[in-house]
PDB file of C-alpha atoms in Angstrom:
ATOM      1  CA  MET A1108      36.570   5.564 -14.284  1.00 35.00           C
ATOM      2  CA  ARG A1109      36.855   9.144 -13.100  1.00 34.00           C
ATOM      3  CA  ARG A1110      38.277   7.987  -9.795  1.00 36.00           C
ATOM      4  CA  LEU A1111      40.810   5.689 -11.450  1.00 38.00           C
ATOM      5  CA  PHE A1112      41.879   7.668 -14.499  1.00 39.00           C
ATOM      6  CA  ARG A1113      43.044  10.784 -12.762  1.00 43.00           C
ATOM      7  CA  GLY A1114      46.030  12.846 -13.781  1.00 52.00           C
ATOM      8  CA  TRP A1115      48.145  11.414 -16.575  1.00 53.00           C
ATOM      9  CA  ALA A1116      46.202   8.143 -16.779  1.00 54.00           C
ATOM     10  CA  TRP A1117      42.981  10.041 -17.496  1.00 49.00           C
ATOM     11  CA  ALA A1118      44.884  12.289 -19.924  1.00 50.00           C
ATOM     12  CA  THR A1119      45.928   9.151 -21.795  1.00 50.00           C
ATOM     13  CA  MET A1120      42.290   8.336 -22.520  1.00 48.00           C
ATOM     14  CA  ALA A1121      41.587  11.957 -23.414  1.00 53.00           C
ATOM     15  CA  ALA A1122      44.598  12.042 -25.720  1.00 51.00           C
ATOM     16  CA  VAL A1123      43.316   9.022 -27.628  1.00 54.00           C
ATOM     17  CA  VAL A1124      39.851  10.500 -28.041  1.00 51.00           C
ATOM     18  CA  LEU A1125      40.702  14.190 -28.437  1.00 48.00           C
ATOM     19  CA  THR A1126      44.124  14.323 -30.020  1.00 47.00           C
ATOM     20  CA  GLY A1127      44.742  10.824 -31.279  1.00 45.00           C
ATOM     21  CA  CYS A1128      48.299  11.022 -29.971  1.00 54.00           C
ATOM     22  CA  VAL A1129      49.407   7.650 -28.769  1.00 84.00           C
ATOM     23  CA  LYS A1130      52.595   7.700 -30.838  1.00 90.00           C
ATOM     24  CA  ASN A1131      54.361  11.057 -30.670  1.00 93.00           C
ATOM     25  CA  LYS A1132      57.708  11.758 -32.276  1.00 96.00           C
ATOM     26  CA  ALA A1133      59.477  15.105 -32.451  1.00 97.00           C
ATOM     27  CA  VAL A1134      62.672  15.518 -34.438  1.00 98.00           C
ATOM     28  CA  VAL A1135      64.547  18.810 -34.147  1.00 98.00           C
ATOM     29  CA  ARG A1136      67.023  19.383 -36.987  1.00 98.00           C
ATOM     30  CA  VAL A1137      69.462  22.186 -36.211  1.00 98.00           C
ATOM     31  CA  ASN A1138      72.166  23.533 -38.486  1.00 98.00           C
ATOM     32  CA  ALA A1139      75.417  25.388 -37.742  1.00 97.00           C
ATOM     33  CA  ALA A1140      73.636  28.746 -38.014  1.00 97.00           C
ATOM     34  CA  GLY A1141      71.093  27.895 -35.302  1.00 98.00           C
ATOM     35  CA  GLY A1142      68.189  27.479 -37.716  1.00 98.00           C
ATOM     36  CA  GLY A1143      66.478  24.351 -38.893  1.00 98.00           C
ATOM     37  CA  GLU A1144      63.200  22.507 -38.893  1.00 98.00           C
ATOM     38  CA  LEU A1145      60.902  20.684 -36.521  1.00 98.00           C
ATOM     39  CA  ARG A1146      59.163  17.487 -37.625  1.00 98.00           C
ATOM     40  CA  LEU A1147      56.283  16.296 -35.475  1.00 97.00           C
ATOM     41  CA  GLU A1148      54.546  12.953 -35.897  1.00 96.00           C
ATOM     42  CA  HIS A1149      51.244  12.207 -34.178  1.00 93.00           C
ATOM     43  CA  ALA A1150      49.507   8.890 -34.829  1.00 93.00           C
ATOM     44  CA  MET A1151      46.763   6.714 -33.398  1.00 89.00           C
ATOM     45  CA  PRO A1152      45.600   3.137 -33.989  1.00 86.00           C
ATOM     46  CA  ALA A1153      43.340   2.857 -37.027  1.00 87.00           C
ATOM     47  CA  HIS A1154      40.741   0.818 -35.118  1.00 81.00           C
ATOM     48  CA  ILE A1155      40.288   3.564 -32.507  1.00 81.00           C
ATOM     49  CA  LEU A1156      39.822   6.201 -35.201  1.00 83.00           C
ATOM     50  CA  ALA A1157      37.315   3.913 -36.933  1.00 83.00           C
ATOM     51  CA  MET A1158      35.406   3.460 -33.663  1.00 78.00           C
ATOM     52  CA  ILE A1159      35.222   7.224 -33.116  1.00 78.00           C
ATOM     53  CA  GLU A1160      34.047   7.771 -36.690  1.00 81.00           C
ATOM     54  CA  ARG A1161      31.304   5.145 -36.275  1.00 82.00           C
ATOM     55  CA  GLN A1162      30.078   6.940 -33.180  1.00 77.00           C
ATOM     56  CA  ILE A1163      30.055  10.258 -35.061  1.00 78.00           C
ATOM     57  CA  GLU A1164      28.141   8.692 -37.946  1.00 82.00           C
ATOM     58  CA  ARG A1165      25.488   7.358 -35.580  1.00 82.00           C
ATOM     59  CA  GLN A1166      25.176  10.841 -34.110  1.00 80.00           C
ATOM     60  CA  ARG A1167      24.812  12.315 -37.610  1.00 79.00           C
ATOM     61  CA  GLN A1168      22.038   9.861 -38.390  1.00 85.00           C
ATOM     62  CA  ARG A1169      20.141  10.650 -35.180  1.00 84.00           C
ATOM     63  CA  LEU A1170      20.376  14.373 -35.882  1.00 81.00           C
ATOM     64  CA  ALA A1171      19.256  13.870 -39.469  1.00 83.00           C
ATOM     65  CA  GLU A1172      16.140  12.045 -38.246  1.00 85.00           C
ATOM     66  CA  THR A1173      15.123  15.189 -36.354  1.00 87.00           C
ATOM     67  CA  GLY A1174      15.943  17.522 -39.229  1.00 85.00           C
ATOM     68  CA  GLN A1175      19.202  18.748 -37.711  1.00 82.00           C
ATOM     69  CA  GLU A1176      22.582  18.918 -39.364  1.00 76.00           C
ATOM     70  CA  GLY A1177      25.406  16.961 -37.782  1.00 72.00           C
ATOM     71  CA  PRO A1178      29.154  17.546 -38.004  1.00 72.00           C
ATOM     72  CA  PRO A1179      30.860  16.890 -41.355  1.00 74.00           C
ATOM     73  CA  ALA A1180      31.670  13.225 -41.958  1.00 71.00           C
ATOM     74  CA  ASN A1181      35.411  13.887 -42.078  1.00 80.00           C
ATOM     75  CA  PHE A1182      35.575  16.353 -39.215  1.00 81.00           C
ATOM     76  CA  VAL A1183      37.468  14.000 -36.854  1.00 83.00           C
ATOM     77  CA  ARG A1184      40.305  13.312 -39.300  1.00 87.00           C
ATOM     78  CA  GLU A1185      40.487  16.933 -40.359  1.00 88.00           C
ATOM     79  CA  GLY A1186      40.319  18.113 -36.761  1.00 87.00           C
ATOM     80  CA  LEU A1187      43.126  15.803 -35.697  1.00 88.00           C
ATOM     81  CA  PHE A1188      45.347  15.832 -38.765  1.00 92.00           C
ATOM     82  CA  GLY A1189      44.211  18.616 -41.130  1.00 93.00           C
ATOM     83  CA  GLU A1190      46.342  21.553 -42.229  1.00 95.00           C
ATOM     84  CA  ARG A1191      44.058  24.037 -40.471  1.00 93.00           C
ATOM     85  CA  THR A1192      44.818  22.295 -37.174  1.00 93.00           C
ATOM     86  CA  LEU A1193      48.551  22.058 -37.818  1.00 96.00           C
ATOM     87  CA  ARG A1194      48.835  25.750 -38.672  1.00 96.00           C
ATOM     88  CA  TYR A1195      46.812  26.622 -35.577  1.00 96.00           C
ATOM     89  CA  LEU A1196      49.101  24.541 -33.334  1.00 96.00           C
ATOM     90  CA  ALA A1197      52.316  26.286 -34.431  1.00 97.00           C
ATOM     91  CA  PRO A1198      52.503  28.727 -31.446  1.00 97.00           C
ATOM     92  CA  LEU A1199      52.677  25.760 -29.058  1.00 96.00           C
ATOM     93  CA  TYR A1200      56.258  25.249 -30.272  1.00 97.00           C
ATOM     94  CA  GLY A1201      57.500  28.828 -30.188  1.00 97.00           C
ATOM     95  CA  ASP A1202      58.607  30.916 -33.155  1.00 97.00           C
ATOM     96  CA  VAL A1203      58.036  28.361 -35.909  1.00 98.00           C
ATOM     97  CA  GLU A1204      56.403  28.530 -39.332  1.00 98.00           C
ATOM     98  CA  PHE A1205      54.259  25.743 -40.761  1.00 98.00           C
ATOM     99  CA  VAL A1206      55.691  24.344 -44.000  1.00 98.00           C
ATOM    100  CA  GLU A1207      53.867  21.170 -44.988  1.00 97.00           C
ATOM    101  CA  ALA A1208      52.187  18.011 -43.765  1.00 97.00           C
ATOM    102  CA  ARG A1209      52.242  14.366 -44.787  1.00 95.00           C
ATOM    103  CA  ARG A1210      49.512  11.907 -43.823  1.00 94.00           C
ATOM    104  CA  ILE A1211      50.698   8.702 -42.147  1.00 93.00           C
ATOM    105  CA  GLU A1212      49.009   5.402 -42.954  1.00 92.00           C
ATOM    106  CA  ARG A1213      51.217   2.473 -42.050  1.00 86.00           C
ATOM    107  CA  GLU A1214      50.415  -0.882 -40.544  1.00 80.00           C
ATOM    108  CA  ASN A1215      47.655  -0.182 -38.030  1.00 87.00           C
ATOM    109  CA  TRP A1216      48.463   3.511 -37.557  1.00 91.00           C
ATOM    110  CA  ILE A1217      46.895   6.667 -38.946  1.00 93.00           C
ATOM    111  CA  GLY A1218      48.244  10.146 -38.307  1.00 94.00           C
ATOM    112  CA  VAL A1219      50.244  13.024 -39.693  1.00 96.00           C
ATOM    113  CA  GLU A1220      53.788  14.362 -39.850  1.00 97.00           C
ATOM    114  CA  ALA A1221      53.897  18.156 -39.691  1.00 98.00           C
ATOM    115  CA  VAL A1222      56.970  20.139 -40.713  1.00 98.00           C
ATOM    116  CA  TYR A1223      57.739  23.544 -39.188  1.00 98.00           C
ATOM    117  CA  ARG A1224      60.700  25.795 -39.972  1.00 98.00           C
ATOM    118  CA  PHE A1225      62.572  28.051 -37.539  1.00 98.00           C
ATOM    119  CA  ARG A1226      65.389  30.564 -37.828  1.00 98.00           C
ATOM    120  CA  ASP A1227      66.542  30.538 -34.196  1.00 98.00           C
ATOM    121  CA  ILE A1228      66.373  27.361 -32.139  1.00 98.00           C
ATOM    122  CA  GLY A1229      66.643  29.544 -29.052  1.00 98.00           C
ATOM    123  CA  ARG A1230      63.013  30.568 -29.685  1.00 97.00           C
ATOM    124  CA  VAL A1231      61.722  27.003 -29.999  1.00 98.00           C
ATOM    125  CA  TRP A1232      60.390  24.675 -27.316  1.00 98.00           C
ATOM    126  CA  LEU A1233      58.816  21.217 -27.211  1.00 97.00           C
ATOM    127  CA  PRO A1234      56.111  20.307 -24.666  1.00 94.00           C
ATOM    128  CA  ILE A1235      56.380  16.716 -23.460  1.00 92.00           C
ATOM    129  CA  ASP A1236      52.847  16.757 -22.072  1.00 87.00           C
ATOM    130  CA  GLU A1237      49.735  16.842 -24.250  1.00 82.00           C
ATOM    131  CA  GLU A1238      47.588  19.209 -22.199  1.00 83.00           C
ATOM    132  CA  ALA A1239      47.989  22.360 -24.315  1.00 86.00           C
ATOM    133  CA  ARG A1240      47.740  20.433 -27.568  1.00 88.00           C
ATOM    134  CA  GLY A1241      44.646  18.635 -26.319  1.00 85.00           C
ATOM    135  CA  ARG A1242      42.915  21.932 -25.526  1.00 85.00           C
ATOM    136  CA  ALA A1243      43.853  23.358 -28.921  1.00 88.00           C
ATOM    137  CA  VAL A1244      42.635  20.308 -30.845  1.00 86.00           C
ATOM    138  CA  ARG A1245      39.416  20.335 -28.818  1.00 83.00           C
ATOM    139  CA  ALA A1246      38.872  23.938 -29.925  1.00 85.00           C
ATOM    140  CA  VAL A1247      39.361  22.921 -33.560  1.00 85.00           C
ATOM    141  CA  LEU A1248      36.904  20.040 -33.235  1.00 80.00           C
ATOM    142  CA  MET A1249      34.343  22.312 -31.581  1.00 79.00           C
ATOM    143  CA  SER A1250      34.621  24.691 -34.538  1.00 80.00           C
ATOM    144  CA  ALA A1251      34.043  21.950 -37.102  1.00 67.00           C
ATOM    145  CA  GLY A1252      31.601  24.152 -38.985  1.00 59.00           C
ATOM    146  CA  GLY A1253      34.365  26.633 -39.765  1.00 64.00           C
ATOM    147  CA  GLY A1254      33.870  28.959 -36.798  1.00 72.00           C
ATOM    148  CA  GLU A1255      36.580  31.327 -35.659  1.00 83.00           C
ATOM    149  CA  LEU A1256      39.251  29.813 -33.443  1.00 89.00           C
ATOM    150  CA  PRO A1257      40.420  31.567 -30.265  1.00 89.00           C
ATOM    151  CA  PRO A1258      43.962  32.997 -30.467  1.00 89.00           C
ATOM    152  CA  LEU A1259      46.602  30.500 -29.373  1.00 92.00           C
ATOM    153  CA  PRO A1260      49.372  32.267 -27.445  1.00 89.00           C
ATOM    154  CA  ALA A1261      53.026  31.345 -27.966  1.00 90.00           C
ATOM    155  CA  LYS A1262      53.498  30.400 -24.337  1.00 88.00           C
ATOM    156  CA  LYS A1263      56.060  27.843 -23.198  1.00 91.00           C
ATOM    157  CA  SER A1264      54.641  24.982 -21.170  1.00 88.00           C
ATOM    158  CA  ALA A1265      56.137  24.239 -17.767  1.00 90.00           C
ATOM    159  CA  HIS A1266      56.808  20.742 -19.128  1.00 93.00           C
ATOM    160  CA  ALA A1267      58.716  21.767 -22.237  1.00 96.00           C
ATOM    161  CA  ILE A1268      62.208  21.132 -23.535  1.00 98.00           C
ATOM    162  CA  SER A1269      63.827  24.459 -24.489  1.00 98.00           C
ATOM    163  CA  PHE A1270      67.042  25.506 -26.209  1.00 98.00           C
ATOM    164  CA  GLU A1271      69.692  28.208 -25.962  1.00 98.00           C
ATOM    165  CA  TRP A1272      71.833  29.127 -28.972  1.00 98.00           C
ATOM    166  CA  THR A1273      75.047  31.153 -28.769  1.00 98.00           C
ATOM    167  CA  PRO A1274      76.523  31.905 -32.202  1.00 96.00           C
ATOM    168  CA  ALA A1275      80.278  31.811 -32.758  1.00 94.00           C
ATOM    169  CA  GLU A1276      82.434  32.875 -35.688  1.00 90.00           C
ATOM    170  CA  ARG A1277      81.801  29.495 -37.277  1.00 92.00           C
ATOM    171  CA  GLY A1278      78.863  27.571 -35.835  1.00 96.00           C
ATOM    172  CA  GLY A1279      77.826  27.990 -32.245  1.00 97.00           C
ATOM    173  CA  LYS A1280      76.947  26.433 -28.903  1.00 98.00           C
ATOM    174  CA  LEU A1281      73.613  24.734 -28.306  1.00 98.00           C
ATOM    175  CA  VAL A1282      72.340  24.131 -24.777  1.00 98.00           C
ATOM    176  CA  VAL A1283      69.347  21.863 -24.217  1.00 98.00           C
ATOM    177  CA  ARG A1284      67.283  22.731 -21.138  1.00 98.00           C
ATOM    178  CA  MET A1285      65.000  20.026 -19.757  1.00 97.00           C
ATOM    179  CA  PRO A1286      61.932  20.759 -17.633  1.00 96.00           C
ATOM    180  CA  GLU A1287      61.927  19.786 -13.995  1.00 93.00           C
ATOM    181  CA  LEU A1288      60.889  16.140 -13.930  1.00 93.00           C
ATOM    182  CA  THR A1289      60.132  13.877 -10.983  1.00 92.00           C
ATOM    183  CA  MET A1290      62.051  10.614 -11.160  1.00 94.00           C
ATOM    184  CA  ILE A1291      60.450   7.870  -9.084  1.00 94.00           C
ATOM    185  CA  ALA A1292      62.642   5.466  -7.157  1.00 92.00           C
ATOM    186  CA  VAL A1293      61.802   1.863  -8.030  1.00 90.00           C
ATOM    187  CA  GLU A1294      63.485  -0.684  -5.811  1.00 84.00           C
ATOM    188  CA  ASP A1295      64.619  -4.057  -7.094  1.00 82.00           C
ATOM    189  CA  ASP A1296      62.648  -6.618  -5.116  1.00 85.00           C
ATOM    190  CA  PRO A1297      62.882 -10.211  -6.381  1.00 85.00           C
ATOM    191  CA  ASN A1298      59.901 -11.108  -4.189  1.00 89.00           C
ATOM    192  CA  TRP A1299      57.546  -8.538  -5.714  1.00 91.00           C
ATOM    193  CA  THR A1300      54.930  -9.840  -8.104  1.00 92.00           C
ATOM    194  CA  PRO A1301      52.255  -7.805  -9.898  1.00 92.00           C
ATOM    195  CA  PRO A1302      48.685  -8.206  -8.675  1.00 90.00           C
ATOM    196  CA  GLU A1303      46.431 -10.538 -10.607  1.00 91.00           C
ATOM    197  CA  ARG A1304      43.646  -7.963 -10.454  1.00 87.00           C
ATOM    198  CA  SER A1305      43.808  -4.262  -9.615  1.00 84.00           C
ATOM    199  CA  GLU A1306      41.664  -1.192  -9.189  1.00 82.00           C
ATOM    200  CA  MET A1307      42.316  -0.495 -12.858  1.00 78.00           C
ATOM    201  CA  THR A1308      40.988  -3.865 -14.031  1.00 80.00           C
ATOM    202  CA  GLU A1309      37.985  -3.605 -11.742  1.00 82.00           C
ATOM    203  CA  ALA A1310      37.145  -0.101 -12.959  1.00 81.00           C
ATOM    204  CA  LEU A1311      37.418  -1.132 -16.614  1.00 77.00           C
ATOM    205  CA  GLY A1312      35.174  -4.088 -15.899  1.00 77.00           C
ATOM    206  CA  ARG A1313      32.497  -1.623 -14.804  1.00 81.00           C
ATOM    207  CA  ASP A1314      32.986   0.592 -17.867  1.00 79.00           C
ATOM    208  CA  PRO A1315      32.473  -1.471 -21.055  1.00 81.00           C
ATOM    209  CA  ASP A1316      32.838   1.536 -23.384  1.00 73.00           C
ATOM    210  CA  SER A1317      36.321   2.370 -22.095  1.00 73.00           C
ATOM    211  CA  ALA A1318      37.254  -1.312 -22.060  1.00 80.00           C
ATOM    212  CA  ALA A1319      36.204  -1.657 -25.704  1.00 77.00           C
ATOM    213  CA  ALA A1320      38.204   1.432 -26.685  1.00 72.00           C
ATOM    214  CA  PHE A1321      41.371  -0.158 -25.338  1.00 76.00           C
ATOM    215  CA  GLY A1322      40.595  -3.721 -26.427  1.00 81.00           C
ATOM    216  CA  ILE A1323      40.207  -4.982 -22.861  1.00 85.00           C
ATOM    217  CA  GLU A1324      38.500  -8.374 -22.599  1.00 86.00           C
ATOM    218  CA  PRO A1325      36.865  -9.912 -19.506  1.00 85.00           C
ATOM    219  CA  GLY A1326      39.289 -11.847 -17.331  1.00 86.00           C
ATOM    220  CA  MET A1327      42.440  -9.995 -18.401  1.00 89.00           C
ATOM    221  CA  THR A1328      45.044  -9.698 -15.671  1.00 91.00           C
ATOM    222  CA  HIS A1329      46.462  -6.457 -14.366  1.00 91.00           C
ATOM    223  CA  VAL A1330      49.620  -6.771 -16.496  1.00 93.00           C
ATOM    224  CA  GLN A1331      47.636  -7.674 -19.616  1.00 93.00           C
ATOM    225  CA  THR A1332      45.465  -4.619 -19.013  1.00 90.00           C
ATOM    226  CA  LEU A1333      48.507  -2.372 -18.602  1.00 90.00           C
ATOM    227  CA  LYS A1334      49.915  -3.595 -21.906  1.00 91.00           C
ATOM    228  CA  LYS A1335      46.612  -3.068 -23.698  1.00 87.00           C
ATOM    229  CA  ILE A1336      46.261   0.493 -22.424  1.00 84.00           C
ATOM    230  CA  TYR A1337      49.848   1.693 -22.649  1.00 87.00           C
ATOM    231  CA  GLY A1338      51.745  -0.949 -24.611  1.00 87.00           C
ATOM    232  CA  GLU A1339      51.567   0.733 -28.032  1.00 87.00           C
ATOM    233  CA  MET A1340      52.292   4.218 -26.776  1.00 90.00           C
ATOM    234  CA  GLU A1341      55.567   5.969 -27.431  1.00 94.00           C
ATOM    235  CA  THR A1342      56.829   9.502 -26.928  1.00 94.00           C
ATOM    236  CA  ARG A1343      60.192  10.370 -28.472  1.00 97.00           C
ATOM    237  CA  VAL A1344      62.109  13.656 -28.835  1.00 98.00           C
ATOM    238  CA  GLU A1345      65.266  13.516 -30.923  1.00 98.00           C
ATOM    239  CA  LEU A1346      67.862  16.126 -31.841  1.00 98.00           C
ATOM    240  CA  ARG A1347      69.678  15.842 -35.170  1.00 98.00           C
ATOM    241  CA  VAL A1348      72.645  18.053 -35.999  1.00 98.00           C
ATOM    242  CA  GLU A1349      73.293  19.150 -39.574  1.00 96.00           C
ATOM    243  CA  GLY A1350      76.947  20.071 -39.393  1.00 94.00           C
ATOM    244  CA  THR A1351      79.982  18.959 -37.411  1.00 97.00           C
ATOM    245  CA  VAL A1352      79.550  18.038 -33.756  1.00 97.00           C
ATOM    246  CA  LYS A1353      82.822  19.191 -32.185  1.00 97.00           C
ATOM    247  CA  SER A1354      81.747  18.124 -28.698  1.00 97.00           C
ATOM    248  CA  ALA A1355      78.596  16.846 -26.977  1.00 98.00           C
ATOM    249  CA  THR A1356      77.638  15.924 -23.419  1.00 98.00           C
ATOM    250  CA  ALA A1357      74.518  13.998 -24.485  1.00 97.00           C
ATOM    251  CA  GLN A1358      74.011  10.608 -22.822  1.00 96.00           C
ATOM    252  CA  TYR A1359      71.890   8.939 -25.488  1.00 97.00           C
ATOM    253  CA  PRO A1360      73.356   9.084 -29.005  1.00 97.00           C
ATOM    254  CA  VAL A1361      71.191   7.207 -31.515  1.00 97.00           C
ATOM    255  CA  LYS A1362      73.299   4.347 -32.833  1.00 93.00           C
ATOM    256  CA  GLU A1363      71.378   4.025 -36.099  1.00 94.00           C
ATOM    257  CA  ARG A1364      71.703   7.727 -37.009  1.00 95.00           C
ATOM    258  CA  PRO A1365      75.003   9.610 -36.727  1.00 94.00           C
ATOM    259  CA  LYS A1366      74.796  13.050 -35.085  1.00 97.00           C
ATOM    260  CA  SER A1367      71.384  12.193 -33.609  1.00 98.00           C
ATOM    261  CA  TYR A1368      70.592  12.225 -29.891  1.00 98.00           C
ATOM    262  CA  THR A1369      67.603  11.128 -27.851  1.00 98.00           C
ATOM    263  CA  LEU A1370      66.450  13.870 -25.481  1.00 98.00           C
ATOM    264  CA  PHE A1371      63.294  12.170 -24.197  1.00 98.00           C
ATOM    265  CA  LEU A1372      61.981   8.661 -24.751  1.00 97.00           C
ATOM    266  CA  MET A1373      59.114   6.722 -23.204  1.00 96.00           C
ATOM    267  CA  ASP A1374      58.780   3.452 -25.134  1.00 96.00           C
ATOM    268  CA  PHE A1375      55.937   1.778 -23.273  1.00 95.00           C
ATOM    269  CA  ALA A1376      56.239  -1.604 -24.973  1.00 94.00           C
ATOM    270  CA  ARG A1377      59.816  -1.935 -23.677  1.00 96.00           C
ATOM    271  CA  ILE A1378      58.918  -0.437 -20.299  1.00 96.00           C
ATOM    272  CA  LEU A1379      56.181  -3.008 -19.699  1.00 95.00           C
ATOM    273  CA  GLU A1380      58.433  -5.914 -20.648  1.00 95.00           C
ATOM    274  CA  SER A1381      60.612  -4.993 -17.659  1.00 93.00           C
ATOM    275  CA  PRO A1382      59.680  -6.074 -14.104  1.00 92.00           C
ATOM    276  CA  ARG A1383      60.775  -2.622 -12.852  1.00 93.00           C
ATOM    277  CA  GLY A1384      58.621  -0.966 -15.530  1.00 95.00           C
ATOM    278  CA  VAL A1385      55.577  -3.036 -14.574  1.00 94.00           C
ATOM    279  CA  ARG A1386      56.118  -2.138 -10.923  1.00 94.00           C
ATOM    280  CA  LEU A1387      56.432   1.551 -11.862  1.00 94.00           C
ATOM    281  CA  PHE A1388      53.031   1.426 -13.575  1.00 92.00           C
ATOM    282  CA  SER A1389      51.371  -0.751 -10.938  1.00 91.00           C
ATOM    283  CA  ASP A1390      51.336   1.939  -8.253  1.00 87.00           C
ATOM    284  CA  GLU A1391      48.191   4.013  -8.732  1.00 81.00           C
ATOM    285  CA  GLU A1392      49.853   6.998  -7.082  1.00 84.00           C
ATOM    286  CA  ASN A1393      52.372   7.075  -9.948  1.00 86.00           C
ATOM    287  CA  LEU A1394      49.583   7.503 -12.520  1.00 79.00           C
ATOM    288  CA  ARG A1395      48.033  10.630 -11.036  1.00 80.00           C
ATOM    289  CA  GLY A1396      50.387  13.273 -12.374  1.00 79.00           C
ATOM    290  CA  ARG A1397      50.173  15.218 -15.622  1.00 81.00           C
ATOM    291  CA  LEU A1398      53.142  13.273 -16.981  1.00 87.00           C
ATOM    292  CA  PRO A1399      53.741   9.521 -17.198  1.00 89.00           C
ATOM    293  CA  PRO A1400      55.693   8.018 -14.306  1.00 93.00           C
ATOM    294  CA  MET A1401      59.453   8.086 -14.943  1.00 96.00           C
ATOM    295  CA  ALA A1402      62.318   6.272 -13.306  1.00 95.00           C
ATOM    296  CA  LYS A1403      65.989   5.773 -14.004  1.00 93.00           C
ATOM    297  CA  GLY A1404      67.298   2.382 -14.995  1.00 92.00           C
ATOM    298  CA  VAL A1405      64.077   1.160 -16.620  1.00 95.00           C
ATOM    299  CA  PRO A1406      64.478  -0.162 -20.191  1.00 96.00           C
ATOM    300  CA  GLY A1407      62.529   2.021 -22.606  1.00 97.00           C
ATOM    301  CA  ILE A1408      63.073   5.238 -20.614  1.00 97.00           C
ATOM    302  CA  GLU A1409      65.848   7.541 -21.828  1.00 97.00           C
ATOM    303  CA  ILE A1410      65.698  11.091 -20.498  1.00 97.00           C
ATOM    304  CA  GLU A1411      68.445  13.706 -20.762  1.00 96.00           C
ATOM    305  CA  SER A1412      67.347  14.907 -17.338  1.00 92.00           C
ATOM    306  CA  ASP A1413      70.289  17.265 -16.713  1.00 93.00           C
ATOM    307  CA  GLY A1414      70.238  18.783 -20.192  1.00 96.00           C
ATOM    308  CA  ALA A1415      73.073  18.662 -22.710  1.00 98.00           C
ATOM    309  CA  GLU A1416      75.510  20.944 -24.523  1.00 98.00           C
ATOM    310  CA  PHE A1417      76.767  20.774 -28.101  1.00 98.00           C
ATOM    311  CA  GLU A1418      79.524  22.617 -29.940  1.00 98.00           C
ATOM    312  CA  ILE A1419      78.461  22.752 -33.591  1.00 98.00           C
ATOM    313  CA  ALA A1420      80.479  23.830 -36.615  1.00 97.00           C
ATOM    314  CA  PRO A1421      79.705  23.877 -40.370  1.00 96.00           C
TER     315      PRO A1421
END
């Protein structure tokens, strides 16, 4: 698996195990004074969390048999979704202050929505990769006994969305800056068909633990395997304006919510229903970066790649 799951594909597995983040949603609410709040949702499938907790319980029992003390029974949930973790993560998003958290338990998903407040959106940023968060959550899990956590610097990731705010007499101008992203060219080829089997399916066949974690069954095709691994994942960053939008250059207004705009969306269920999306994820080279493969014109991918500007008034 190490050879196959390099780069972002390996980070996907790590994110499930270490951060539980297979559904990520960030909503930035900005008002006409440049302040506002940041709402972050992180959720994972309940069956994966249950599997991890069973493994931890078996470890606790083995340690108890030798007279050793294992990690607390709830340390995974607290490490992933507890208030201590959420307060610790605040510097990853710039100059924000933790306000509150709400546990998420809906359908087959378990997670948390964390609310942070900010006074100046110009000092806020949003990483679209999970590397820094994964390291921070790993540190929390390693200190399950209550040990001291290493300081977490307020350092902007190279793969972060950032903002510039210029106040005016009434309201101001908001500029959204996107990180430099590589957009892959996917040609339309009516003769292309996905492989029945692939290096990914073969590797998972040799690794029953990883296959079980993703729900992979023997004999699944390459496309079925892709959908099992990535099909429930989603990463969404949305901007919501509390005030009057006098002008906006944003390409992706959210139809269901007035004055809301999609800045970054990777909806993997929609992506993998598209032949171009399947082709994008069928090239192993595309899966080796720190970010998921992105391409224009694929359903389920909406990226404000050139940034956007907004004139906001009360």
